mmCIF file of C-alpha atoms (C1' of nucleotides) in Angstrom:
data_model
loop_
_atom_site.group_PDB
_atom_site.id
_atom_site.type_symbol
_atom_site.label_atom_id
_atom_site.label_comp_id
_atom_site.label_asym_id
_atom_site.label_seq_id
_atom_site.Cartn_x
_atom_site.Cartn_y
_atom_site.Cartn_z
ATOM 1 C CA MET R 135 -3.061 -20.563 -26.617
ATOM 2 C CA GLY R 136 0.460 -19.297 -24.201
ATOM 3 C CA ASP R 137 -1.596 -17.950 -21.968
ATOM 4 C CA ASP R 138 0.126 -19.262 -19.532
ATOM 5 C CA THR R 139 -2.531 -17.503 -16.410
ATOM 6 C CA ARG R 140 -5.431 -19.875 -17.339
ATOM 7 C CA LEU R 141 -3.424 -22.927 -18.062
ATOM 8 C CA ASN R 142 -2.118 -22.952 -14.978
ATOM 9 C CA PRO R 143 -4.768 -20.263 -12.113
ATOM 10 C CA ARG R 144 -1.634 -20.625 -9.536
ATOM 11 C CA HIS R 145 0.231 -18.465 -11.305
ATOM 12 C CA ASN R 146 -2.327 -15.984 -10.912
ATOM 13 C CA LYS R 147 -0.648 -14.289 -8.040
ATOM 14 C CA ALA R 148 -1.093 -10.326 -9.052
ATOM 15 C CA GLU R 149 -4.475 -9.593 -7.068
ATOM 16 C CA VAL R 150 -2.589 -10.923 -3.546
ATOM 17 C CA PHE R 151 0.169 -8.582 -4.162
ATOM 18 C CA ALA R 152 -2.097 -5.855 -5.437
ATOM 19 C CA ARG R 153 -4.552 -6.690 -2.509
ATOM 20 C CA LEU R 154 -1.881 -6.086 -0.333
ATOM 21 C CA ARG R 155 0.396 -3.142 -1.748
ATOM 22 C CA ASP R 156 -3.785 -1.941 -0.546
ATOM 23 C CA ALA R 157 -3.003 -3.320 2.963
ATOM 24 C CA HIS R 158 -0.175 -1.200 3.488
ATOM 25 C CA ALA R 159 -1.613 1.394 2.163
ATOM 26 C CA ARG R 160 -3.756 1.263 4.328
ATOM 27 C CA GLU R 161 -1.150 0.101 8.051
ATOM 28 C CA VAL R 162 -0.391 3.600 8.582
ATOM 29 C CA THR R 163 -3.642 5.333 8.858
ATOM 30 C CA GLU R 164 -4.221 2.071 10.967
ATOM 31 C CA ASP R 165 -1.537 2.273 13.077
ATOM 32 C CA TYR R 166 -2.381 7.047 13.531
ATOM 33 C CA VAL R 167 -6.177 6.352 14.587
ATOM 34 C CA GLU R 168 -5.630 3.134 16.406
ATOM 35 C CA MET R 169 -2.400 5.060 18.562
ATOM 36 C CA ILE R 170 -4.904 8.980 18.405
ATOM 37 C CA GLY R 171 -7.375 6.252 19.375
ATOM 38 C CA ASP R 172 -5.251 4.730 23.131
ATOM 39 C CA LEU R 173 -3.510 9.244 23.822
ATOM 40 C CA ILE R 174 -7.458 10.181 23.597
ATOM 41 C CA ALA R 175 -8.997 7.152 26.549
ATOM 42 C CA GLU R 176 -5.051 7.170 28.382
ATOM 43 C CA GLU R 177 -3.796 10.556 28.701
ATOM 44 C CA GLY R 178 -7.815 12.585 27.139
ATOM 45 C CA GLU R 179 -6.232 14.541 24.413
ATOM 46 C CA ALA R 180 -4.163 13.811 21.265
ATOM 47 C CA ARG R 181 -1.052 15.820 21.034
ATOM 48 C CA SER R 182 1.831 15.297 18.148
ATOM 49 C CA VAL R 183 4.132 15.537 20.539
ATOM 50 C CA ALA R 184 3.057 12.339 22.326
ATOM 51 C CA LEU R 185 2.274 11.265 18.465
ATOM 52 C CA ALA R 186 5.855 12.029 17.649
ATOM 53 C CA GLU R 187 7.611 9.960 20.688
ATOM 54 C CA ARG R 188 4.712 6.762 20.565
ATOM 55 C CA PHE R 189 5.905 6.594 17.265
ATOM 56 C CA GLY R 190 10.004 7.107 16.870
ATOM 57 C CA VAL R 191 9.273 9.713 14.534
ATOM 58 C CA THR R 192 9.673 13.622 13.872
ATOM 59 C CA ALA R 193 7.045 16.066 15.140
ATOM 60 C CA ALA R 194 7.162 17.186 11.113
ATOM 61 C CA THR R 195 6.326 13.093 9.858
ATOM 62 C CA VAL R 196 3.681 13.446 12.811
ATOM 63 C CA ASN R 197 2.475 16.524 10.982
ATOM 64 C CA ASN R 198 2.231 15.693 7.788
ATOM 65 C CA THR R 199 0.337 12.313 7.871
ATOM 66 C CA ILE R 200 -2.168 14.208 10.208
ATOM 67 C CA LYS R 201 -3.091 15.909 6.826
ATOM 68 C CA ARG R 202 -3.627 13.162 5.038
ATOM 69 C CA LEU R 203 -5.832 11.583 7.510
ATOM 70 C CA GLU R 204 -6.863 15.165 7.687
ATOM 71 C CA ARG R 205 -7.478 15.339 3.822
ATOM 72 C CA ASP R 206 -9.092 11.320 4.064
ATOM 73 C CA GLY R 207 -11.878 12.041 7.042
ATOM 74 C CA TYR R 208 -10.456 10.285 9.586
ATOM 75 C CA VAL R 209 -9.693 13.374 12.109
ATOM 76 C CA THR R 210 -9.235 16.487 12.459
ATOM 77 C CA SER R 211 -6.766 19.376 13.781
ATOM 78 C CA ARG R 212 -6.592 22.493 13.875
ATOM 79 C CA PRO R 213 -3.574 24.464 14.164
ATOM 80 C CA TYR R 214 -1.969 24.377 17.315
ATOM 81 C CA ARG R 215 -4.364 22.542 18.654
ATOM 82 C CA SER R 216 -5.239 18.368 19.816
ATOM 83 C CA ILE R 217 -5.875 16.098 17.542
ATOM 84 C CA PHE R 218 -9.943 13.993 16.862
ATOM 85 C CA LEU R 219 -11.278 11.301 15.797
ATOM 86 C CA THR R 220 -14.163 11.585 12.893
ATOM 87 C CA GLU R 221 -16.960 9.251 13.592
ATOM 88 C CA LYS R 222 -14.856 7.302 10.629
ATOM 89 C CA GLY R 223 -11.129 7.768 12.533
ATOM 90 C CA GLU R 224 -13.474 6.110 16.175
ATOM 91 C CA THR R 225 -14.657 3.584 13.666
ATOM 92 C CA LEU R 226 -11.572 2.634 12.711
ATOM 93 C CA ALA R 227 -10.171 2.334 15.141
ATOM 94 C CA LYS R 228 -11.909 0.461 17.029
ATOM 95 C CA LYS R 229 -12.177 -1.917 14.701
ATOM 96 C CA CYS R 230 -8.503 -1.753 14.791
ATOM 97 C CA ARG R 231 -7.973 -2.148 18.675
ATOM 98 C CA GLU R 232 -10.501 -5.318 18.387
ATOM 99 C CA ARG R 233 -8.555 -7.067 15.331
ATOM 100 C CA HIS R 234 -5.400 -5.673 17.627
ATOM 101 C CA GLN R 235 -6.816 -7.253 20.380
ATOM 102 C CA ILE R 236 -6.964 -10.823 18.685
ATOM 103 C CA VAL R 237 -4.559 -11.382 17.225
ATOM 104 C CA TYR R 238 -2.282 -10.420 20.378
ATOM 105 C CA ASN R 239 -4.129 -12.591 22.446
ATOM 106 C CA TYR R 240 -4.283 -15.360 20.030
ATOM 107 C CA LEU R 241 -0.405 -15.336 19.463
ATOM 108 C CA VAL R 242 -0.285 -15.484 22.697
ATOM 109 C CA SER R 243 -2.528 -18.487 23.372
ATOM 110 C CA ILE R 244 -0.425 -20.520 21.163
ATOM 111 C CA GLY R 245 2.560 -19.893 23.157
ATOM 112 C CA VAL R 246 4.228 -16.770 21.997
ATOM 113 C CA GLU R 247 5.610 -14.570 24.593
ATOM 114 C CA PRO R 248 3.096 -11.510 24.332
ATOM 115 C CA GLU R 249 6.917 -9.449 23.933
ATOM 116 C CA VAL R 250 6.829 -10.569 21.052
ATOM 117 C CA ALA R 251 3.658 -11.538 20.123
ATOM 118 C CA GLU R 252 2.713 -7.883 20.891
ATOM 119 C CA PHE R 253 5.986 -6.960 18.223
ATOM 120 C CA ASP R 254 4.153 -9.543 15.551
ATOM 121 C CA ALA R 255 0.889 -8.781 15.665
ATOM 122 C CA GLU R 256 2.047 -4.879 15.562
ATOM 123 C CA GLY R 257 3.094 -6.699 11.864
ATOM 124 C CA ILE R 258 0.568 -9.435 11.441
ATOM 125 C CA GLU R 259 -2.554 -7.061 12.916
ATOM 126 C CA HIS R 260 -2.960 -5.110 8.273
ATOM 127 C CA HIS R 261 -2.675 -8.199 6.896
ATOM 128 C CA VAL R 262 -5.758 -10.776 8.483
ATOM 129 C CA SER R 263 -8.671 -11.533 6.689
ATOM 130 C CA GLU R 264 -12.003 -11.471 8.244
ATOM 131 C CA GLU R 265 -12.042 -15.441 7.932
ATOM 132 C CA THR R 266 -8.493 -15.175 9.258
ATOM 133 C CA LEU R 267 -10.008 -13.311 12.999
ATOM 134 C CA ARG R 268 -12.632 -15.360 12.149
ATOM 135 C CA VAL R 269 -10.690 -18.393 12.429
ATOM 136 C CA PHE R 270 -8.163 -16.979 15.960
ATOM 137 C CA GLU R 271 -11.228 -16.003 17.549
ATOM 138 C CA LEU R 272 -12.685 -19.770 17.374
ATOM 139 C CA ARG R 273 -9.630 -21.198 18.427
ATOM 140 C CA LEU R 274 -9.016 -18.644 21.356
ATOM 141 C CA LEU R 275 -12.517 -19.551 23.105
ATOM 142 C CA SER R 276 -12.060 -23.433 23.124
ATOM 143 C CA MET O 113 9.534 13.688 36.876
ATOM 144 C CA GLY O 114 6.836 13.897 34.057
ATOM 145 C CA ASP O 115 8.635 10.938 32.429
ATOM 146 C CA ASP O 116 6.168 9.065 30.786
ATOM 147 C CA THR O 117 7.527 6.715 29.179
ATOM 148 C CA ARG O 118 10.011 5.306 32.411
ATOM 149 C CA LEU O 119 7.258 6.003 34.247
ATOM 150 C CA ASN O 120 4.516 3.444 32.291
ATOM 151 C CA PRO O 121 6.265 0.952 29.988
ATOM 152 C CA ARG O 122 3.956 0.209 28.061
ATOM 153 C CA HIS O 123 4.185 3.633 26.638
ATOM 154 C CA ASN O 124 7.622 2.192 24.765
ATOM 155 C CA LYS O 125 6.502 1.531 21.498
ATOM 156 C CA ALA O 126 8.634 3.426 18.840
ATOM 157 C CA GLU O 127 11.217 0.559 19.130
ATOM 158 C CA VAL O 128 7.935 -1.826 17.961
ATOM 159 C CA PHE O 129 7.843 0.125 15.449
ATOM 160 C CA ALA O 130 10.794 0.972 14.485
ATOM 161 C CA ARG O 131 11.124 -2.759 13.404
ATOM 162 C CA LEU O 132 8.399 -2.404 11.648
ATOM 163 C CA ARG O 133 9.645 0.383 9.319
ATOM 164 C CA ASP O 134 12.274 -1.725 9.423
ATOM 165 C CA ALA O 135 9.698 -4.679 7.478
ATOM 166 C CA HIS O 136 8.083 -2.925 5.289
ATOM 167 C CA ALA O 137 11.668 -1.904 3.736
ATOM 168 C CA ARG O 138 12.102 -5.664 3.399
ATOM 169 C CA GLU O 139 9.240 -6.574 1.175
ATOM 170 C CA VAL O 140 8.920 -5.948 -1.543
ATOM 171 C CA THR O 141 13.182 -6.793 -1.737
ATOM 172 C CA GLU O 142 11.411 -9.476 -0.065
ATOM 173 C CA ASP O 143 8.233 -10.507 -2.971
ATOM 174 C CA TYR O 144 11.115 -10.543 -5.370
ATOM 175 C CA VAL O 145 13.704 -12.897 -4.106
ATOM 176 C CA GLU O 146 11.679 -15.276 -4.286
ATOM 177 C CA MET O 147 9.869 -14.873 -6.902
ATOM 178 C CA ILE O 148 13.018 -14.493 -8.571
ATOM 179 C CA GLY O 149 13.628 -17.977 -7.657
ATOM 180 C CA ASP O 150 10.001 -19.933 -8.898
ATOM 181 C CA LEU O 151 10.367 -18.348 -11.686
ATOM 182 C CA ILE O 152 13.542 -20.056 -12.570
ATOM 183 C CA ALA O 153 12.679 -23.264 -11.155
ATOM 184 C CA GLU O 154 9.678 -23.252 -12.417
ATOM 185 C CA GLU O 155 10.286 -21.879 -15.784
ATOM 186 C CA GLY O 156 13.879 -21.862 -16.384
ATOM 187 C CA GLU O 157 14.762 -18.271 -16.624
ATOM 188 C CA ALA O 158 13.338 -15.354 -15.293
ATOM 189 C CA ARG O 159 11.570 -12.284 -17.399
ATOM 190 C CA SER O 160 10.496 -9.249 -16.236
ATOM 191 C CA VAL O 161 7.942 -9.381 -17.608
ATOM 192 C CA ALA O 162 6.782 -12.135 -16.453
ATOM 193 C CA LEU O 163 7.571 -10.063 -13.017
ATOM 194 C CA ALA O 164 5.523 -7.791 -14.263
ATOM 195 C CA GLU O 165 2.889 -10.052 -14.899
ATOM 196 C CA ARG O 166 3.085 -11.830 -11.986
ATOM 197 C CA PHE O 167 3.158 -8.649 -9.666
ATOM 198 C CA GLY O 168 0.717 -7.035 -11.471
ATOM 199 C CA VAL O 169 2.700 -3.794 -12.055
ATOM 200 C CA THR O 170 4.499 -2.711 -14.879
ATOM 201 C CA ALA O 171 7.279 -3.925 -16.396
ATOM 202 C CA ALA O 172 9.083 0.047 -15.722
ATOM 203 C CA THR O 173 8.167 -0.589 -12.216
ATOM 204 C CA VAL O 174 10.004 -4.078 -12.329
ATOM 205 C CA ASN O 175 13.670 -2.211 -13.851
ATOM 206 C CA ASN O 176 13.470 0.156 -11.422
ATOM 207 C CA THR O 177 13.657 -2.446 -8.557
ATOM 208 C CA ILE O 178 16.205 -4.699 -10.442
ATOM 209 C CA LYS O 179 17.649 -1.948 -10.788
ATOM 210 C CA ARG O 180 17.493 -1.475 -6.563
ATOM 211 C CA LEU O 181 17.890 -5.635 -6.290
ATOM 212 C CA GLU O 182 21.055 -5.130 -8.221
ATOM 213 C CA ARG O 183 21.797 -2.074 -5.811
ATOM 214 C CA ASP O 184 22.003 -4.035 -2.542
ATOM 215 C CA GLY O 185 24.244 -7.426 -3.982
ATOM 216 C CA TYR O 186 20.468 -9.675 -4.406
ATOM 217 C CA VAL O 187 20.714 -10.052 -8.718
ATOM 218 C CA THR O 188 21.745 -9.364 -10.787
ATOM 219 C CA SER O 189 21.278 -7.747 -14.963
ATOM 220 C CA ARG O 190 22.677 -8.171 -17.755
ATOM 221 C CA PRO O 191 20.295 -5.654 -19.967
ATOM 222 C CA TYR O 192 17.717 -6.169 -22.556
ATOM 223 C CA ARG O 193 18.407 -10.288 -20.774
ATOM 224 C CA SER O 194 16.995 -12.375 -17.556
ATOM 225 C CA ILE O 195 17.459 -11.637 -13.999
ATOM 226 C CA PHE O 196 19.342 -14.218 -11.623
ATOM 227 C CA LEU O 197 19.817 -14.640 -8.334
ATOM 228 C CA THR O 198 23.163 -14.426 -6.303
ATOM 229 C CA GLU O 199 24.042 -16.655 -3.651
ATOM 230 C CA LYS O 200 23.006 -13.252 -1.758
ATOM 231 C CA GLY O 201 19.813 -13.251 -2.731
ATOM 232 C CA GLU O 202 19.102 -17.348 -2.780
ATOM 233 C CA THR O 203 19.970 -17.238 0.389
ATOM 234 C CA LEU O 204 16.617 -14.873 1.406
ATOM 235 C CA ALA O 205 15.035 -16.506 -1.523
ATOM 236 C CA LYS O 206 15.390 -19.497 0.540
ATOM 237 C CA LYS O 207 14.227 -17.726 3.583
ATOM 238 C CA CYS O 208 11.369 -16.557 2.232
ATOM 239 C CA ARG O 209 10.158 -19.483 0.877
ATOM 240 C CA GLU O 210 10.058 -21.990 3.638
ATOM 241 C CA ARG O 211 9.049 -19.046 5.888
ATOM 242 C CA HIS O 212 6.490 -18.555 3.068
ATOM 243 C CA GLN O 213 5.010 -22.237 3.463
ATOM 244 C CA ILE O 214 5.477 -22.888 6.874
ATOM 245 C CA VAL O 215 2.540 -20.269 7.656
ATOM 246 C CA TYR O 216 0.724 -20.776 4.848
ATOM 247 C CA ASN O 217 0.895 -24.037 5.919
ATOM 248 C CA TYR O 218 0.100 -22.928 9.829
ATOM 249 C CA LEU O 219 -2.972 -20.966 8.484
ATOM 250 C CA VAL O 220 -4.210 -24.070 6.423
ATOM 251 C CA SER O 221 -3.849 -26.636 9.089
ATOM 252 C CA ILE O 222 -6.127 -24.295 12.314
ATOM 253 C CA GLY O 223 -8.874 -24.479 9.778
ATOM 254 C CA VAL O 224 -8.611 -20.950 6.697
ATOM 255 C CA GLU O 225 -8.893 -22.637 3.733
ATOM 256 C CA PRO O 226 -6.337 -22.293 1.410
ATOM 257 C CA GLU O 227 -7.396 -19.013 -1.347
ATOM 258 C CA VAL O 228 -7.483 -17.488 2.463
ATOM 259 C CA ALA O 229 -4.493 -18.547 3.705
ATOM 260 C CA GLU O 230 -2.410 -17.983 -0.021
ATOM 261 C CA PHE O 231 -3.114 -13.997 0.481
ATOM 262 C CA ASP O 232 -2.540 -13.933 4.134
ATOM 263 C CA ALA O 233 0.175 -14.971 4.041
ATOM 264 C CA GLU O 234 1.620 -12.880 1.843
ATOM 265 C CA GLY O 235 1.532 -10.054 3.268
ATOM 266 C CA ILE O 236 2.209 -12.252 6.890
ATOM 267 C CA GLU O 237 5.210 -14.095 6.257
ATOM 268 C CA HIS O 238 7.437 -10.652 5.981
ATOM 269 C CA HIS O 239 6.083 -10.009 9.662
ATOM 270 C CA VAL O 240 6.263 -13.115 12.007
ATOM 271 C CA SER O 241 9.478 -13.100 14.481
ATOM 272 C CA GLU O 242 11.553 -16.349 14.513
ATOM 273 C CA GLU O 243 10.353 -17.122 17.176
ATOM 274 C CA THR O 244 7.094 -17.096 16.273
ATOM 275 C CA LEU O 245 7.424 -19.526 12.521
ATOM 276 C CA ARG O 246 8.914 -21.889 15.256
ATOM 277 C CA VAL O 247 5.767 -21.873 17.469
ATOM 278 C CA PHE O 248 3.870 -22.682 14.144
ATOM 279 C CA GLU O 249 6.306 -25.580 13.421
ATOM 280 C CA LEU O 250 5.553 -26.773 16.443
ATOM 281 C CA ARG O 251 1.920 -26.791 15.599
ATOM 282 C CA LEU O 252 1.901 -28.356 12.680
ATOM 283 C CA LEU O 253 3.981 -31.223 14.065
ATOM 284 C CA SER O 254 2.120 -32.366 16.883
ATOM 285 C "C1'" DT Q 37 16.676 -10.389 -45.382
ATOM 286 C "C1'" DT Q 38 14.052 -7.020 -43.529
ATOM 287 C "C1'" DT Q 39 9.738 -6.611 -40.610
ATOM 288 C "C1'" DT Q 40 6.984 -6.272 -36.905
ATOM 289 C "C1'" DA Q 41 6.460 -7.009 -32.246
ATOM 290 C "C1'" DA Q 42 7.158 -8.322 -27.744
ATOM 291 C "C1'" DA Q 43 10.168 -7.771 -24.280
ATOM 292 C "C1'" DG Q 44 13.458 -3.930 -21.661
ATOM 293 C "C1'" DT Q 45 14.491 0.847 -21.484
ATOM 294 C "C1'" DT Q 46 14.613 5.580 -20.100
ATOM 295 C "C1'" DA Q 47 13.029 10.221 -19.161
ATOM 296 C "C1'" DG Q 48 9.644 12.070 -16.836
ATOM 297 C "C1'" DT Q 49 5.746 12.205 -13.100
ATOM 298 C "C1'" DC Q 50 2.985 11.679 -9.100
ATOM 299 C "C1'" DA Q 51 1.764 9.742 -3.624
ATOM 300 C "C1'" DA Q 52 3.431 8.174 0.126
ATOM 301 C "C1'" DG Q 53 5.941 8.225 4.477
ATOM 302 C "C1'" DG Q 54 10.540 9.958 5.785
ATOM 303 C "C1'" DC Q 55 13.952 13.332 7.595
ATOM 304 C "C1'" DT Q 56 15.969 18.281 8.981
ATOM 305 C "C1'" DA Q 57 16.652 23.374 9.255
ATOM 306 C "C1'" DA Q 58 14.450 27.201 10.578
ATOM 307 C "C1'" DA Q 59 9.957 30.210 11.542
ATOM 308 C "C1'" DT Q 60 5.646 30.278 14.673
ATOM 309 C "C1'" DT Q 61 2.400 30.127 17.653
ATOM 310 C "C1'" DG Q 62 1.362 29.149 23.255
ATOM 311 C "C1'" DC Q 63 2.044 28.947 27.691
ATOM 312 C "C1'" DT Q 64 4.202 29.036 31.832
ATOM 313 C "C1'" DA Q 65 6.815 31.172 35.309
ATOM 314 C "C1'" DT Q 66 8.968 34.868 36.122
ATOM 315 C "C1'" DA I 143 3.574 41.153 30.705
ATOM 316 C "C1'" DT I 144 6.885 39.665 28.624
ATOM 317 C "C1'" DA I 145 11.163 36.123 27.960
ATOM 318 C "C1'" DG I 146 12.414 31.321 27.539
ATOM 319 C "C1'" DC I 147 10.949 27.132 26.363
ATOM 320 C "C1'" DA I 148 7.812 23.270 24.399
ATOM 321 C "C1'" DA I 149 4.827 22.425 20.988
ATOM 322 C "C1'" DT I 150 4.106 23.376 16.329
ATOM 323 C "C1'" DT I 151 4.565 23.964 11.263
ATOM 324 C "C1'" DT I 152 6.449 24.659 7.695
ATOM 325 C "C1'" DA I 153 9.438 24.517 3.923
ATOM 326 C "C1'" DG I 154 13.051 21.428 1.533
ATOM 327 C "C1'" DC I 155 14.173 16.887 0.309
ATOM 328 C "C1'" DC I 156 15.546 11.818 -0.376
ATOM 329 C "C1'" DT I 157 13.097 6.976 -1.014
ATOM 330 C "C1'" DT I 158 10.407 4.030 -2.885
ATOM 331 C "C1'" DG I 159 6.638 2.108 -5.305
ATOM 332 C "C1'" DA I 160 3.974 3.019 -8.977
ATOM 333 C "C1'" DC I 161 2.056 5.038 -13.334
ATOM 334 C "C1'" DT I 162 2.522 6.522 -18.338
ATOM 335 C "C1'" DA I 163 5.216 7.713 -22.488
ATOM 336 C "C1'" DA I 164 7.963 7.242 -25.800
ATOM 337 C "C1'" DC I 165 12.341 4.208 -27.226
ATOM 338 C "C1'" DT I 166 16.147 0.571 -28.234
ATOM 339 C "C1'" DT I 167 16.673 -3.925 -28.842
ATOM 340 C "C1'" DT I 168 16.281 -9.116 -29.451
ATOM 341 C "C1'" DA I 169 13.927 -12.956 -32.178
ATOM 342 C "C1'" DA I 170 11.343 -14.363 -35.166
ATOM 343 C "C1'" DA I 171 7.871 -14.210 -39.396
ATOM 344 C "C1'" DA I 172 7.052 -13.432 -43.954
#
DNA sequence: TTTTAAAGTTAGTCAAGGCTAAATTGCTAT
DNA sequence: ATAGCAATTTAGCCTTGACTAACTTTAAAA
């Protein structure tokens, strides 16, 4: 007795917050692979300086993050050269781009100003489950 | 010439990401004041052990966070005693609770499973602008 | 009243994600 | 060919948010 958790399942939030912390850890990775993909598509290559400018951080910060991404197998890079996505990075970038687009389109479709939708989508996209994403898609089509 | 940013305003994402980083910094604070408010409402007081259990972190982590919240004026606490919200903390907690409820209700209203909505709302609530929140409310009423 | 378990605190460690300052490399124009 | 600037890297620092292990305080049971 006295196990509040079992008596009142409403309090079993620990798992939710654990998954939330995981999502957090992935956010920067996702933003980077997405942006690297955009840069390659738009400008032919992804340079540190462009990433720094677009994220509004210093070159040193970009460097650290790229090292981590490389360590985790999302990108390859050689000193003083531009950055490339691995298969793994490409796959993640594609998924993120799609997710972002669905969230953005959905927000606009319900009446959110495009500029606001762009900002909100950037934050929301990392926290939308596959299930909710499907609902967004479904409602977008109808 | 050559100022990509001015030529192509689509690339002016730095501000978006800066605001995103700010939102991040506030997330834990918001989750804590919200949870502390819940605990006081449900159990009469907010103890570290309950926070640790609900967030799924150790007591030491709770301790650190509470110190920061106290430093920032959201809570008061005395050693080995329970935690109280300040006016500032209470105000933030109320705002967060409302926001959470709107996001949750909206997700459920468009067909997301309650359990999934609960999880997604927890992540999304910190990234929804006032504007988008108003759209959610409006669509909830109609 | 004393013992003991639960709760809370402290100290020390780690990774992520920021920063500045300084060193190095690469490229381009003279 | 090289000087100089832009880009990149390195080093060192900070905060947040997590952990474990060890210690202290509180409160309840024996």
